[in-house]
Amino acid sequence: MTSEAGTLRRLAIPVFLPAAVFGVGQGAAVPVVALQARELGASAGGAGLIVALLGLGMVLGDLPAGRIVTRIGERAAVLLGSGVGAVGTALCLLSWTPVVLAIGVGMYGVATAVWALARQAYIIETVPVALRARALSAMAGLSRVGTLVGPFLGAGVVYLLGPRGGFLVELVAVIIAGALMAGMPAVESDRGGGRPAQSLLAVLVAHRRVLSTLGTSALVMGASRASRTAVLPLWADHIGLDATTTSLLFGVGAAVDVALSYPAGRWMDLRGRRPVAVGSLVTFAAAHVALPLTGSVVALGAVAVLMGVANGLSNGLIMTLGADSAPEEGRAEFLGAFRLCHDTGALAGPLVLAAVTAVATLGLGSIALGALAALGAGGMARWVPRRPRADSRRSPGNARDQPSEHSSGKRGG
């Protein structure tokens, strides 16, 4: 326990605290993107498109992120991501047309992808396999805490400056996070420009079996996570709840989500990844199927808590599965491809909901997402090993790209 606490404590300033600060900035800015777009003259549809560019930027950022980390190292990559994020946020803050705002939002999304992958790779380098899930879940959980706190910290500045105030908070947060990470201790792989990088196509071909199996389950996880933020408020409006009540329900679910972050990581380290992965998607499936059956604030509150449990269990899960599966050679490029699977799902989830709702009903859209989550749970049960191999710290997934290592029951122990 002492060793565990000491290992995680060493990551507090260079990794965990910046994640929380970065989350504060994101939480302050995301709610005002649409408002700023409308103030600049964008239509409601145009404002929605600009909001979606954050997710699209993350997907596009996943493509080069692995190569960037390989080329310049983890520490330089997080600083590069902070720099790009600061420029993007400054464009949002100073935006004079919707196009400028859109460019800034997209840049911030790309920076977020690079930053996230570099932090993940750094933890893989510095944390033993036995503590990996705890470290990644703690980082994800603290980022969620920041995202929750951000709107409250930004509210006063937004009151004084309008929507631009949210971007001001975000800019300050990005600069502080970058300054904190500048003191990140070097690791063996921080050899800027010293390592050859693989192309995305080469990574996709070399690891096609893992990406088409476990990666597909990660895509479903991304869709389940993202769609909950759309389907819950839409159903609340459908049954006549006001915005204040809906926000409170979101807050309750988010509190459960954050509370489960570190316990979920501990469970993954002690009991294996598979029960947490399957349990998360089964809970997502149950929540989405139960949603159309709710007609009161109490019933919808129970579903919000269920979604919070599902999301809390999944905190750090995708990063952990990617780390377990990554080979020693081309690790960063593989992590970028694996994150691409998840982030593509996060971008597609709300679109699936919108498509089904457009041709049927919102309730059927939610049930369709529940069925998708159930299929994803089956995939996780089939392809996630019960426990990662006890590899060395710098070789957490040697030959993990072989499909048999992700098969159910044969190699799980």
mmCIF file of C-alpha atoms in Angstrom:
data_model
loop_
_atom_site.group_PDB
_atom_site.id
_atom_site.type_symbol
_atom_site.label_atom_id
_atom_site.label_comp_id
_atom_site.label_asym_id
_atom_site.label_seq_id
_atom_site.Cartn_x
_atom_site.Cartn_y
_atom_site.Cartn_z
ATOM 1 C CA MET A 1 0.000 0.000 0.000
ATOM 2 C CA THR A 2 2.845 2.374 0.849
ATOM 3 C CA SER A 3 4.541 1.607 -2.459
ATOM 4 C CA GLU A 4 1.236 2.163 -4.267
ATOM 5 C CA ALA A 5 0.671 5.525 -2.588
ATOM 6 C CA GLY A 6 4.255 6.613 -3.261
ATOM 7 C CA THR A 7 4.080 5.690 -6.936
ATOM 8 C CA LEU A 8 0.824 7.541 -7.481
ATOM 9 C CA ARG A 9 1.945 10.497 -5.360
ATOM 10 C CA ARG A 10 4.900 11.074 -7.685
ATOM 11 C CA LEU A 11 2.423 11.623 -10.520
ATOM 12 C CA ALA A 12 0.344 14.165 -8.592
ATOM 13 C CA ILE A 13 1.978 17.378 -9.842
ATOM 14 C CA PRO A 14 3.139 16.463 -13.359
ATOM 15 C CA VAL A 15 0.103 14.365 -14.414
ATOM 16 C CA PHE A 16 -2.929 14.280 -12.100
ATOM 17 C CA LEU A 17 -3.157 17.971 -11.173
ATOM 18 C CA PRO A 18 -2.753 19.163 -14.799
ATOM 19 C CA ALA A 19 -5.528 16.755 -15.823
ATOM 20 C CA ALA A 20 -7.851 18.334 -13.247
ATOM 21 C CA VAL A 21 -6.872 21.881 -14.272
ATOM 22 C CA PHE A 22 -7.328 21.046 -17.951
ATOM 23 C CA GLY A 23 -10.750 19.636 -17.084
ATOM 24 C CA VAL A 24 -11.697 22.877 -15.319
ATOM 25 C CA GLY A 25 -10.979 24.831 -18.486
ATOM 26 C CA GLN A 26 -12.914 22.419 -20.659
ATOM 27 C CA GLY A 27 -15.870 22.452 -18.272
ATOM 28 C CA ALA A 28 -15.946 26.244 -18.342
ATOM 29 C CA ALA A 29 -15.722 26.535 -22.130
ATOM 30 C CA VAL A 30 -17.810 23.721 -23.593
ATOM 31 C CA PRO A 31 -21.179 25.102 -22.365
ATOM 32 C CA VAL A 32 -20.557 28.502 -24.003
ATOM 33 C CA VAL A 33 -19.381 27.370 -27.448
ATOM 34 C CA ALA A 34 -22.909 27.339 -28.884
ATOM 35 C CA LEU A 35 -23.743 30.648 -27.186
ATOM 36 C CA GLN A 36 -20.673 32.339 -28.648
ATOM 37 C CA ALA A 37 -21.495 30.940 -32.078
ATOM 38 C CA ARG A 38 -24.996 32.381 -31.876
ATOM 39 C CA GLU A 39 -23.645 35.766 -30.758
ATOM 40 C CA LEU A 40 -21.403 35.784 -33.829
ATOM 41 C CA GLY A 41 -24.415 35.229 -36.076
ATOM 42 C CA ALA A 42 -24.401 31.478 -36.620
ATOM 43 C CA SER A 43 -27.719 29.686 -37.037
ATOM 44 C CA ALA A 44 -28.847 27.096 -34.502
ATOM 45 C CA GLY A 45 -27.724 24.334 -36.864
ATOM 46 C CA GLY A 46 -24.408 26.073 -37.468
ATOM 47 C CA ALA A 47 -23.850 26.447 -33.741
ATOM 48 C CA GLY A 48 -24.477 22.727 -33.280
ATOM 49 C CA LEU A 49 -21.983 21.947 -36.023
ATOM 50 C CA ILE A 50 -19.317 24.097 -34.328
ATOM 51 C CA VAL A 51 -19.917 22.260 -31.045
ATOM 52 C CA ALA A 52 -19.457 18.945 -32.869
ATOM 53 C CA LEU A 53 -16.071 20.102 -34.165
ATOM 54 C CA LEU A 54 -14.589 19.449 -30.718
ATOM 55 C CA GLY A 55 -15.270 15.721 -31.123
ATOM 56 C CA LEU A 56 -14.215 15.785 -34.776
ATOM 57 C CA GLY A 57 -10.978 17.520 -33.808
ATOM 58 C CA MET A 58 -10.257 14.757 -31.294
ATOM 59 C CA VAL A 59 -10.827 12.088 -33.942
ATOM 60 C CA LEU A 60 -8.551 13.903 -36.384
ATOM 61 C CA GLY A 61 -5.983 14.442 -33.630
ATOM 62 C CA ASP A 62 -5.869 10.719 -32.886
ATOM 63 C CA LEU A 63 -4.493 10.102 -36.388
ATOM 64 C CA PRO A 64 -1.107 11.870 -35.956
ATOM 65 C CA ALA A 65 -0.915 11.753 -32.144
ATOM 66 C CA GLY A 66 0.954 8.458 -31.961
ATOM 67 C CA ARG A 67 3.527 9.555 -34.529
ATOM 68 C CA ILE A 68 4.018 12.848 -32.707
ATOM 69 C CA VAL A 69 4.654 11.096 -29.385
ATOM 70 C CA THR A 70 7.077 8.696 -31.052
ATOM 71 C CA ARG A 71 8.954 11.479 -32.818
ATOM 72 C CA ILE A 72 9.371 13.951 -29.945
ATOM 73 C CA GLY A 73 8.640 11.949 -26.775
ATOM 74 C CA GLU A 74 5.862 12.086 -24.191
ATOM 75 C CA ARG A 75 7.016 15.180 -22.326
ATOM 76 C CA ALA A 76 7.457 17.323 -25.434
ATOM 77 C CA ALA A 77 4.144 16.066 -26.831
ATOM 78 C CA VAL A 78 2.120 17.202 -23.809
ATOM 79 C CA LEU A 79 3.743 20.620 -24.065
ATOM 80 C CA LEU A 80 3.013 20.752 -27.797
ATOM 81 C CA GLY A 81 -0.600 19.810 -27.105
ATOM 82 C CA SER A 82 -0.843 22.551 -24.499
ATOM 83 C CA GLY A 83 0.572 25.081 -26.967
ATOM 84 C CA VAL A 84 -1.848 24.130 -29.726
ATOM 85 C CA GLY A 85 -4.705 24.133 -27.207
ATOM 86 C CA ALA A 86 -3.741 27.600 -25.998
ATOM 87 C CA VAL A 87 -3.719 28.967 -29.554
ATOM 88 C CA GLY A 88 -7.083 27.357 -30.285
ATOM 89 C CA THR A 89 -8.593 28.739 -27.085
ATOM 90 C CA ALA A 90 -7.193 32.205 -27.838
ATOM 91 C CA LEU A 91 -8.901 32.080 -31.254
ATOM 92 C CA CYS A 92 -12.181 31.192 -29.526
ATOM 93 C CA LEU A 93 -11.716 34.021 -27.033
ATOM 94 C CA LEU A 94 -10.962 36.600 -29.733
ATOM 95 C CA SER A 95 -13.246 35.113 -32.429
ATOM 96 C CA TRP A 96 -14.898 37.669 -34.685
ATOM 97 C CA THR A 97 -16.690 35.267 -37.034
ATOM 98 C CA PRO A 98 -18.184 31.782 -36.650
ATOM 99 C CA VAL A 99 -15.419 30.436 -38.915
ATOM 100 C CA VAL A 100 -12.688 31.656 -36.568
ATOM 101 C CA LEU A 101 -14.547 30.144 -33.628
ATOM 102 C CA ALA A 102 -14.864 26.848 -35.511
ATOM 103 C CA ILE A 103 -11.111 26.777 -36.242
ATOM 104 C CA GLY A 104 -10.355 27.420 -32.567
ATOM 105 C CA VAL A 105 -12.706 24.669 -31.365
ATOM 106 C CA GLY A 106 -11.242 22.198 -33.865
ATOM 107 C CA MET A 107 -7.677 23.055 -32.803
ATOM 108 C CA TYR A 108 -8.594 22.515 -29.174
ATOM 109 C CA GLY A 109 -10.013 19.098 -30.049
ATOM 110 C CA VAL A 110 -6.811 18.106 -31.869
ATOM 111 C CA ALA A 111 -4.711 19.339 -28.934
ATOM 112 C CA THR A 112 -6.830 17.359 -26.492
ATOM 113 C CA ALA A 113 -6.163 14.150 -28.441
ATOM 114 C CA VAL A 114 -2.390 14.696 -28.530
ATOM 115 C CA TRP A 115 -2.314 15.699 -24.872
ATOM 116 C CA ALA A 116 -4.366 12.713 -23.743
ATOM 117 C CA LEU A 117 -2.330 10.147 -25.650
ATOM 118 C CA ALA A 118 0.968 11.583 -24.414
ATOM 119 C CA ARG A 119 -0.214 11.440 -20.789
ATOM 120 C CA GLN A 120 -1.360 7.863 -21.281
ATOM 121 C CA ALA A 121 1.969 6.848 -22.815
ATOM 122 C CA TYR A 122 3.838 8.573 -19.986
ATOM 123 C CA ILE A 123 1.917 6.626 -17.339
ATOM 124 C CA ILE A 124 2.617 3.369 -19.181
ATOM 125 C CA GLU A 125 6.321 4.230 -19.046
ATOM 126 C CA THR A 126 6.422 5.190 -15.368
ATOM 127 C CA VAL A 127 3.841 3.013 -13.571
ATOM 128 C CA PRO A 128 4.081 -0.766 -12.956
ATOM 129 C CA VAL A 129 1.450 -2.945 -14.626
ATOM 130 C CA ALA A 130 -0.021 -3.824 -11.209
ATOM 131 C CA LEU A 131 -0.940 -0.144 -10.642
ATOM 132 C CA ARG A 132 -1.689 0.840 -14.222
ATOM 133 C CA ALA A 133 -5.494 0.842 -14.087
ATOM 134 C CA ARG A 134 -5.505 2.793 -10.811
ATOM 135 C CA ALA A 135 -3.224 5.461 -12.232
ATOM 136 C CA LEU A 136 -5.176 5.827 -15.482
ATOM 137 C CA SER A 137 -8.556 5.808 -13.705
ATOM 138 C CA ALA A 138 -7.337 8.376 -11.190
ATOM 139 C CA MET A 139 -6.224 10.638 -14.021
ATOM 140 C CA ALA A 140 -9.547 10.205 -15.834
ATOM 141 C CA GLY A 141 -11.500 10.763 -12.617
ATOM 142 C CA LEU A 142 -9.642 13.961 -11.745
ATOM 143 C CA SER A 143 -10.266 15.237 -15.255
ATOM 144 C CA ARG A 144 -13.982 14.589 -14.684
ATOM 145 C CA VAL A 145 -13.806 16.443 -11.354
ATOM 146 C CA GLY A 146 -12.318 19.421 -13.169
ATOM 147 C CA THR A 147 -15.026 19.268 -15.813
ATOM 148 C CA LEU A 148 -17.663 19.351 -13.060
ATOM 149 C CA VAL A 149 -16.046 22.276 -11.245
ATOM 150 C CA GLY A 150 -15.341 24.247 -14.428
ATOM 151 C CA PRO A 151 -18.878 25.531 -15.109
ATOM 152 C CA PHE A 152 -19.166 26.845 -11.540
ATOM 153 C CA LEU A 153 -15.796 28.612 -11.668
ATOM 154 C CA GLY A 154 -16.590 29.986 -15.104
ATOM 155 C CA ALA A 155 -20.089 31.191 -14.239
ATOM 156 C CA GLY A 156 -18.896 34.411 -12.569
ATOM 157 C CA VAL A 157 -16.542 35.279 -15.421
ATOM 158 C CA VAL A 158 -19.254 34.505 -17.980
ATOM 159 C CA TYR A 159 -21.629 36.773 -16.049
ATOM 160 C CA LEU A 160 -19.132 39.638 -16.355
ATOM 161 C CA LEU A 161 -17.809 39.060 -19.878
ATOM 162 C CA GLY A 162 -20.475 37.001 -21.604
ATOM 163 C CA PRO A 163 -19.678 33.705 -23.360
ATOM 164 C CA ARG A 164 -16.085 34.794 -23.957
ATOM 165 C CA GLY A 165 -15.530 34.521 -20.215
ATOM 166 C CA GLY A 166 -15.662 30.727 -20.457
ATOM 167 C CA PHE A 167 -12.839 30.773 -23.005
ATOM 168 C CA LEU A 168 -10.797 33.070 -20.769
ATOM 169 C CA VAL A 169 -11.037 30.515 -17.945
ATOM 170 C CA GLU A 170 -10.074 27.786 -20.395
ATOM 171 C CA LEU A 171 -7.041 29.724 -21.654
ATOM 172 C CA VAL A 172 -5.757 30.294 -18.127
ATOM 173 C CA ALA A 173 -6.321 26.604 -17.312
ATOM 174 C CA VAL A 174 -4.415 25.417 -20.395
ATOM 175 C CA ILE A 175 -1.463 27.672 -19.581
ATOM 176 C CA ILE A 176 -1.348 26.520 -15.942
ATOM 177 C CA ALA A 177 -1.623 22.853 -16.945
ATOM 178 C CA GLY A 178 1.187 23.270 -19.460
ATOM 179 C CA ALA A 179 3.391 24.962 -16.869
ATOM 180 C CA LEU A 180 2.795 22.132 -14.396
ATOM 181 C CA MET A 181 3.659 19.497 -16.983
ATOM 182 C CA ALA A 182 6.848 21.306 -17.939
ATOM 183 C CA GLY A 183 8.326 19.793 -14.772
ATOM 184 C CA MET A 184 7.412 16.258 -15.809
ATOM 185 C CA PRO A 185 10.410 13.975 -15.124
ATOM 186 C CA ALA A 186 12.007 12.548 -18.254
ATOM 187 C CA VAL A 187 11.537 8.889 -19.119
ATOM 188 C CA GLU A 188 13.565 6.567 -21.283
ATOM 189 C CA SER A 189 11.436 7.146 -24.367
ATOM 190 C CA ASP A 190 11.821 10.938 -24.269
ATOM 191 C CA ARG A 191 14.351 10.967 -27.087
ATOM 192 C CA GLY A 192 13.071 13.693 -29.337
ATOM 193 C CA GLY A 193 13.473 12.818 -32.979
ATOM 194 C CA GLY A 194 15.353 9.611 -32.199
ATOM 195 C CA ARG A 195 12.696 7.022 -32.985
ATOM 196 C CA PRO A 196 11.225 6.082 -36.367
ATOM 197 C CA ALA A 197 7.453 6.459 -36.496
ATOM 198 C CA GLN A 198 5.069 4.042 -38.191
ATOM 199 C CA SER A 199 2.313 5.256 -40.501
ATOM 200 C CA LEU A 200 -1.300 4.906 -39.419
ATOM 201 C CA LEU A 201 -1.941 2.477 -42.289
ATOM 202 C CA ALA A 202 0.953 0.271 -41.166
ATOM 203 C CA VAL A 203 -0.409 0.227 -37.611
ATOM 204 C CA LEU A 204 -3.933 -0.600 -38.772
ATOM 205 C CA VAL A 205 -2.639 -3.483 -40.908
ATOM 206 C CA ALA A 206 -0.251 -4.862 -38.290
ATOM 207 C CA HIS A 207 -2.871 -4.826 -35.511
ATOM 208 C CA ARG A 208 -6.027 -5.335 -37.562
ATOM 209 C CA ARG A 209 -7.154 -8.342 -35.503
ATOM 210 C CA VAL A 210 -7.081 -6.463 -32.194
ATOM 211 C CA LEU A 211 -8.537 -3.248 -33.637
ATOM 212 C CA SER A 212 -11.367 -5.104 -35.393
ATOM 213 C CA THR A 213 -12.332 -7.015 -32.234
ATOM 214 C CA LEU A 214 -11.403 -5.241 -29.025
ATOM 215 C CA GLY A 215 -11.287 -1.951 -30.923
ATOM 216 C CA THR A 216 -14.892 -2.429 -32.026
ATOM 217 C CA SER A 217 -15.932 -2.903 -28.405
ATOM 218 C CA ALA A 218 -14.054 0.304 -27.549
ATOM 219 C CA LEU A 219 -16.020 2.045 -30.309
ATOM 220 C CA VAL A 220 -19.285 0.867 -28.723
ATOM 221 C CA MET A 221 -18.078 2.136 -25.355
ATOM 222 C CA GLY A 222 -17.405 5.556 -26.884
ATOM 223 C CA ALA A 223 -20.878 5.627 -28.439
ATOM 224 C CA SER A 224 -22.528 4.624 -25.150
ATOM 225 C CA ARG A 225 -20.677 7.260 -23.175
ATOM 226 C CA ALA A 226 -21.363 10.098 -25.589
ATOM 227 C CA SER A 227 -24.986 9.263 -26.328
ATOM 228 C CA ARG A 228 -25.980 9.439 -22.671
ATOM 229 C CA THR A 229 -25.267 13.191 -22.655
ATOM 230 C CA ALA A 230 -27.757 13.622 -25.484
ATOM 231 C CA VAL A 231 -30.507 11.121 -24.682
ATOM 232 C CA LEU A 232 -30.942 12.025 -21.000
ATOM 233 C CA PRO A 233 -31.749 15.745 -21.467
ATOM 234 C CA LEU A 234 -33.874 15.007 -24.536
ATOM 235 C CA TRP A 235 -35.987 12.517 -22.602
ATOM 236 C CA ALA A 236 -36.217 14.908 -19.643
ATOM 237 C CA ASP A 237 -37.642 17.524 -21.997
ATOM 238 C CA HIS A 238 -39.949 14.890 -23.503
ATOM 239 C CA ILE A 239 -41.569 14.157 -20.127
ATOM 240 C CA GLY A 240 -41.848 17.850 -19.255
ATOM 241 C CA LEU A 241 -38.985 18.443 -16.805
ATOM 242 C CA ASP A 242 -37.480 21.924 -16.699
ATOM 243 C CA ALA A 243 -33.832 22.763 -17.351
ATOM 244 C CA THR A 244 -33.002 23.193 -13.664
ATOM 245 C CA THR A 245 -34.306 19.759 -12.741
ATOM 246 C CA THR A 246 -32.487 18.205 -15.692
ATOM 247 C CA SER A 247 -29.229 19.838 -14.600
ATOM 248 C CA LEU A 248 -29.680 18.499 -11.080
ATOM 249 C CA LEU A 249 -30.220 14.986 -12.419
ATOM 250 C CA PHE A 250 -27.058 15.339 -14.478
ATOM 251 C CA GLY A 251 -25.225 16.503 -11.375
ATOM 252 C CA VAL A 252 -26.327 13.478 -9.355
ATOM 253 C CA GLY A 253 -25.240 11.102 -12.095
ATOM 254 C CA ALA A 254 -21.916 12.924 -12.488
ATOM 255 C CA ALA A 255 -21.251 12.710 -8.742
ATOM 256 C CA VAL A 256 -21.718 8.926 -8.869
ATOM 257 C CA ASP A 257 -19.479 8.821 -11.950
ATOM 258 C CA VAL A 258 -16.614 10.644 -10.208
ATOM 259 C CA ALA A 259 -16.997 8.678 -6.963
ATOM 260 C CA LEU A 260 -16.468 5.384 -8.818
ATOM 261 C CA SER A 261 -13.387 6.473 -10.790
ATOM 262 C CA TYR A 262 -10.605 5.296 -8.476
ATOM 263 C CA PRO A 263 -12.479 2.232 -7.143
ATOM 264 C CA ALA A 264 -13.008 1.120 -10.750
ATOM 265 C CA GLY A 265 -9.276 1.339 -11.399
ATOM 266 C CA ARG A 266 -8.528 -0.598 -8.220
ATOM 267 C CA TRP A 267 -11.018 -3.304 -9.198
ATOM 268 C CA MET A 268 -9.375 -3.592 -12.606
ATOM 269 C CA ASP A 269 -5.937 -4.005 -11.049
ATOM 270 C CA LEU A 270 -7.047 -6.500 -8.419
ATOM 271 C CA ARG A 271 -9.832 -8.419 -10.177
ATOM 272 C CA GLY A 272 -9.026 -7.972 -13.841
ATOM 273 C CA ARG A 273 -10.277 -5.731 -16.641
ATOM 274 C CA ARG A 274 -13.002 -7.984 -18.014
ATOM 275 C CA PRO A 275 -15.590 -7.762 -15.174
ATOM 276 C CA VAL A 276 -15.393 -3.963 -15.143
ATOM 277 C CA ALA A 277 -15.556 -3.673 -18.951
ATOM 278 C CA VAL A 278 -18.525 -6.024 -19.257
ATOM 279 C CA GLY A 279 -20.272 -4.575 -16.197
ATOM 280 C CA SER A 280 -19.984 -1.039 -17.544
ATOM 281 C CA LEU A 281 -21.568 -1.833 -20.911
ATOM 282 C CA VAL A 282 -24.261 -4.053 -19.367
ATOM 283 C CA THR A 283 -25.184 -1.148 -17.088
ATOM 284 C CA PHE A 284 -25.210 1.243 -20.053
ATOM 285 C CA ALA A 285 -27.512 -1.174 -21.895
ATOM 286 C CA ALA A 286 -29.881 -1.437 -18.922
ATOM 287 C CA ALA A 287 -30.006 2.339 -18.497
ATOM 288 C CA HIS A 288 -30.741 3.026 -22.167
ATOM 289 C CA VAL A 289 -33.458 0.367 -22.312
ATOM 290 C CA ALA A 290 -35.030 1.581 -19.053
ATOM 291 C CA LEU A 291 -35.042 5.253 -20.080
ATOM 292 C CA PRO A 292 -38.201 5.120 -22.267
ATOM 293 C CA LEU A 293 -40.066 3.514 -19.332
ATOM 294 C CA THR A 294 -39.554 6.543 -17.084
ATOM 295 C CA GLY A 295 -42.202 9.203 -16.676
ATOM 296 C CA SER A 296 -41.266 10.999 -13.452
ATOM 297 C CA VAL A 297 -38.316 12.828 -11.978
ATOM 298 C CA VAL A 298 -37.657 9.985 -9.509
ATOM 299 C CA ALA A 299 -37.608 7.311 -12.208
ATOM 300 C CA LEU A 300 -35.425 9.408 -14.502
ATOM 301 C CA GLY A 301 -33.149 10.161 -11.553
ATOM 302 C CA ALA A 302 -32.660 6.424 -11.043
ATOM 303 C CA VAL A 303 -31.655 6.064 -14.703
ATOM 304 C CA ALA A 304 -29.279 9.028 -14.363
ATOM 305 C CA VAL A 305 -27.615 7.291 -11.412
ATOM 306 C CA LEU A 306 -27.414 4.065 -13.426
ATOM 307 C CA MET A 307 -25.706 5.936 -16.258
ATOM 308 C CA GLY A 308 -23.355 7.499 -13.714
ATOM 309 C CA VAL A 309 -22.445 4.028 -12.438
ATOM 310 C CA ALA A 310 -21.798 2.818 -15.988
ATOM 311 C CA ASN A 311 -19.656 5.816 -16.857
ATOM 312 C CA GLY A 312 -17.788 5.684 -13.554
ATOM 313 C CA LEU A 313 -16.888 2.039 -14.086
ATOM 314 C CA SER A 314 -15.507 2.915 -17.518
ATOM 315 C CA ASN A 315 -13.213 5.684 -16.261
ATOM 316 C CA GLY A 316 -9.715 4.853 -17.449
ATOM 317 C CA LEU A 317 -10.894 1.559 -18.958
ATOM 318 C CA ILE A 318 -10.169 2.315 -22.621
ATOM 319 C CA MET A 319 -6.741 3.732 -21.779
ATOM 320 C CA THR A 320 -5.989 0.633 -19.693
ATOM 321 C CA LEU A 321 -7.117 -1.799 -22.379
ATOM 322 C CA GLY A 322 -5.067 0.088 -24.947
ATOM 323 C CA ALA A 323 -2.019 -0.011 -22.688
ATOM 324 C CA ASP A 324 -2.438 -3.746 -22.062
ATOM 325 C CA SER A 325 -2.749 -4.462 -25.776
ATOM 326 C CA ALA A 326 0.044 -2.199 -27.035
ATOM 327 C CA PRO A 327 3.254 -3.782 -28.341
ATOM 328 C CA GLU A 328 6.618 -2.435 -27.238
ATOM 329 C CA GLU A 329 7.559 -1.367 -30.762
ATOM 330 C CA GLY A 330 5.162 1.192 -32.177
ATOM 331 C CA ARG A 331 3.372 1.543 -28.846
ATOM 332 C CA ALA A 332 2.370 5.191 -29.249
ATOM 333 C CA GLU A 333 1.081 4.654 -32.784
ATOM 334 C CA PHE A 334 -1.003 1.695 -31.603
ATOM 335 C CA LEU A 335 -2.419 3.754 -28.723
ATOM 336 C CA GLY A 336 -3.422 6.451 -31.210
ATOM 337 C CA ALA A 337 -5.222 3.892 -33.386
ATOM 338 C CA PHE A 338 -6.981 2.384 -30.367
ATOM 339 C CA ARG A 339 -8.094 5.815 -29.143
ATOM 340 C CA LEU A 340 -9.349 6.500 -32.645
ATOM 341 C CA CYS A 341 -11.736 3.548 -32.288
ATOM 342 C CA HIS A 342 -13.191 4.952 -29.057
ATOM 343 C CA ASP A 343 -13.358 8.578 -30.209
ATOM 344 C CA THR A 344 -15.022 7.590 -33.483
ATOM 345 C CA GLY A 345 -17.704 5.875 -31.418
ATOM 346 C CA ALA A 346 -18.064 8.986 -29.259
ATOM 347 C CA LEU A 347 -18.609 11.049 -32.395
ATOM 348 C CA ALA A 348 -21.017 8.518 -33.917
ATOM 349 C CA GLY A 349 -23.150 7.743 -30.835
ATOM 350 C CA PRO A 350 -25.252 10.927 -30.836
ATOM 351 C CA LEU A 351 -25.550 10.659 -34.636
ATOM 352 C CA VAL A 352 -27.005 7.143 -34.301
ATOM 353 C CA LEU A 353 -29.476 8.450 -31.742
ATOM 354 C CA ALA A 354 -30.456 11.319 -34.042
ATOM 355 C CA ALA A 355 -30.856 9.018 -37.052
ATOM 356 C CA VAL A 356 -33.108 6.494 -35.273
ATOM 357 C CA THR A 357 -35.125 9.273 -33.642
ATOM 358 C CA ALA A 358 -35.643 10.953 -37.007
ATOM 359 C CA VAL A 359 -37.215 7.850 -38.571
ATOM 360 C CA ALA A 360 -38.863 6.432 -35.428
ATOM 361 C CA THR A 361 -39.024 7.845 -31.881
ATOM 362 C CA LEU A 362 -36.618 8.980 -29.191
ATOM 363 C CA GLY A 363 -37.557 5.949 -27.095
ATOM 364 C CA LEU A 364 -36.634 3.553 -29.888
ATOM 365 C CA GLY A 365 -33.400 5.464 -30.389
ATOM 366 C CA SER A 366 -32.501 4.883 -26.752
ATOM 367 C CA ILE A 367 -33.404 1.185 -26.980
ATOM 368 C CA ALA A 368 -31.255 0.850 -30.124
ATOM 369 C CA LEU A 369 -28.304 2.279 -28.209
ATOM 370 C CA GLY A 370 -29.040 -0.142 -25.372
ATOM 371 C CA ALA A 371 -28.938 -3.056 -27.811
ATOM 372 C CA LEU A 372 -25.643 -1.750 -29.201
ATOM 373 C CA ALA A 373 -24.198 -1.550 -25.671
ATOM 374 C CA ALA A 374 -25.303 -5.133 -24.994
ATOM 375 C CA LEU A 375 -23.475 -6.296 -28.126
ATOM 376 C CA GLY A 376 -20.425 -4.364 -26.960
ATOM 377 C CA ALA A 377 -20.589 -6.126 -23.593
ATOM 378 C CA GLY A 378 -20.514 -9.447 -25.425
ATOM 379 C CA GLY A 379 -17.455 -8.287 -27.330
ATOM 380 C CA MET A 380 -15.718 -7.254 -24.127
ATOM 381 C CA ALA A 381 -16.503 -10.645 -22.563
ATOM 382 C CA ARG A 382 -15.042 -12.365 -25.609
ATOM 383 C CA TRP A 383 -11.906 -10.314 -26.206
ATOM 384 C CA VAL A 384 -10.727 -8.777 -22.922
ATOM 385 C CA PRO A 385 -8.299 -11.020 -21.014
ATOM 386 C CA ARG A 386 -9.187 -11.543 -17.358
ATOM 387 C CA ARG A 387 -5.810 -10.165 -16.372
ATOM 388 C CA PRO A 388 -2.954 -8.487 -18.244
ATOM 389 C CA ARG A 389 0.319 -10.345 -18.515
ATOM 390 C CA ALA A 390 2.842 -9.572 -15.796
ATOM 391 C CA ASP A 391 5.175 -7.982 -18.306
ATOM 392 C CA SER A 392 7.931 -5.561 -17.460
ATOM 393 C CA ARG A 393 6.984 -1.953 -16.957
ATOM 394 C CA ARG A 394 8.253 -0.916 -20.362
ATOM 395 C CA SER A 395 6.817 -3.929 -22.163
ATOM 396 C CA PRO A 396 3.204 -4.124 -20.959
ATOM 397 C CA GLY A 397 1.871 -5.807 -24.042
ATOM 398 C CA ASN A 398 4.494 -7.758 -25.934
ATOM 399 C CA ALA A 399 2.853 -9.703 -28.759
ATOM 400 C CA ARG A 400 -0.503 -8.619 -27.416
ATOM 401 C CA ASP A 401 -1.587 -7.975 -30.962
ATOM 402 C CA GLN A 402 -2.119 -11.696 -31.421
ATOM 403 C CA PRO A 403 -5.866 -12.387 -31.478
ATOM 404 C CA SER A 404 -5.646 -15.434 -29.241
ATOM 405 C CA GLU A 405 -4.564 -13.233 -26.354
ATOM 406 C CA HIS A 406 -7.916 -11.533 -26.404
ATOM 407 C CA SER A 407 -9.979 -14.646 -26.560
ATOM 408 C CA SER A 408 -12.375 -15.479 -23.805
ATOM 409 C CA GLY A 409 -11.387 -17.975 -21.197
ATOM 410 C CA LYS A 410 -8.269 -19.295 -22.891
ATOM 411 C CA ARG A 411 -5.720 -16.827 -21.682
ATOM 412 C CA GLY A 412 -7.546 -14.843 -19.108
ATOM 413 C CA GLY A 413 -5.766 -15.924 -15.979
#
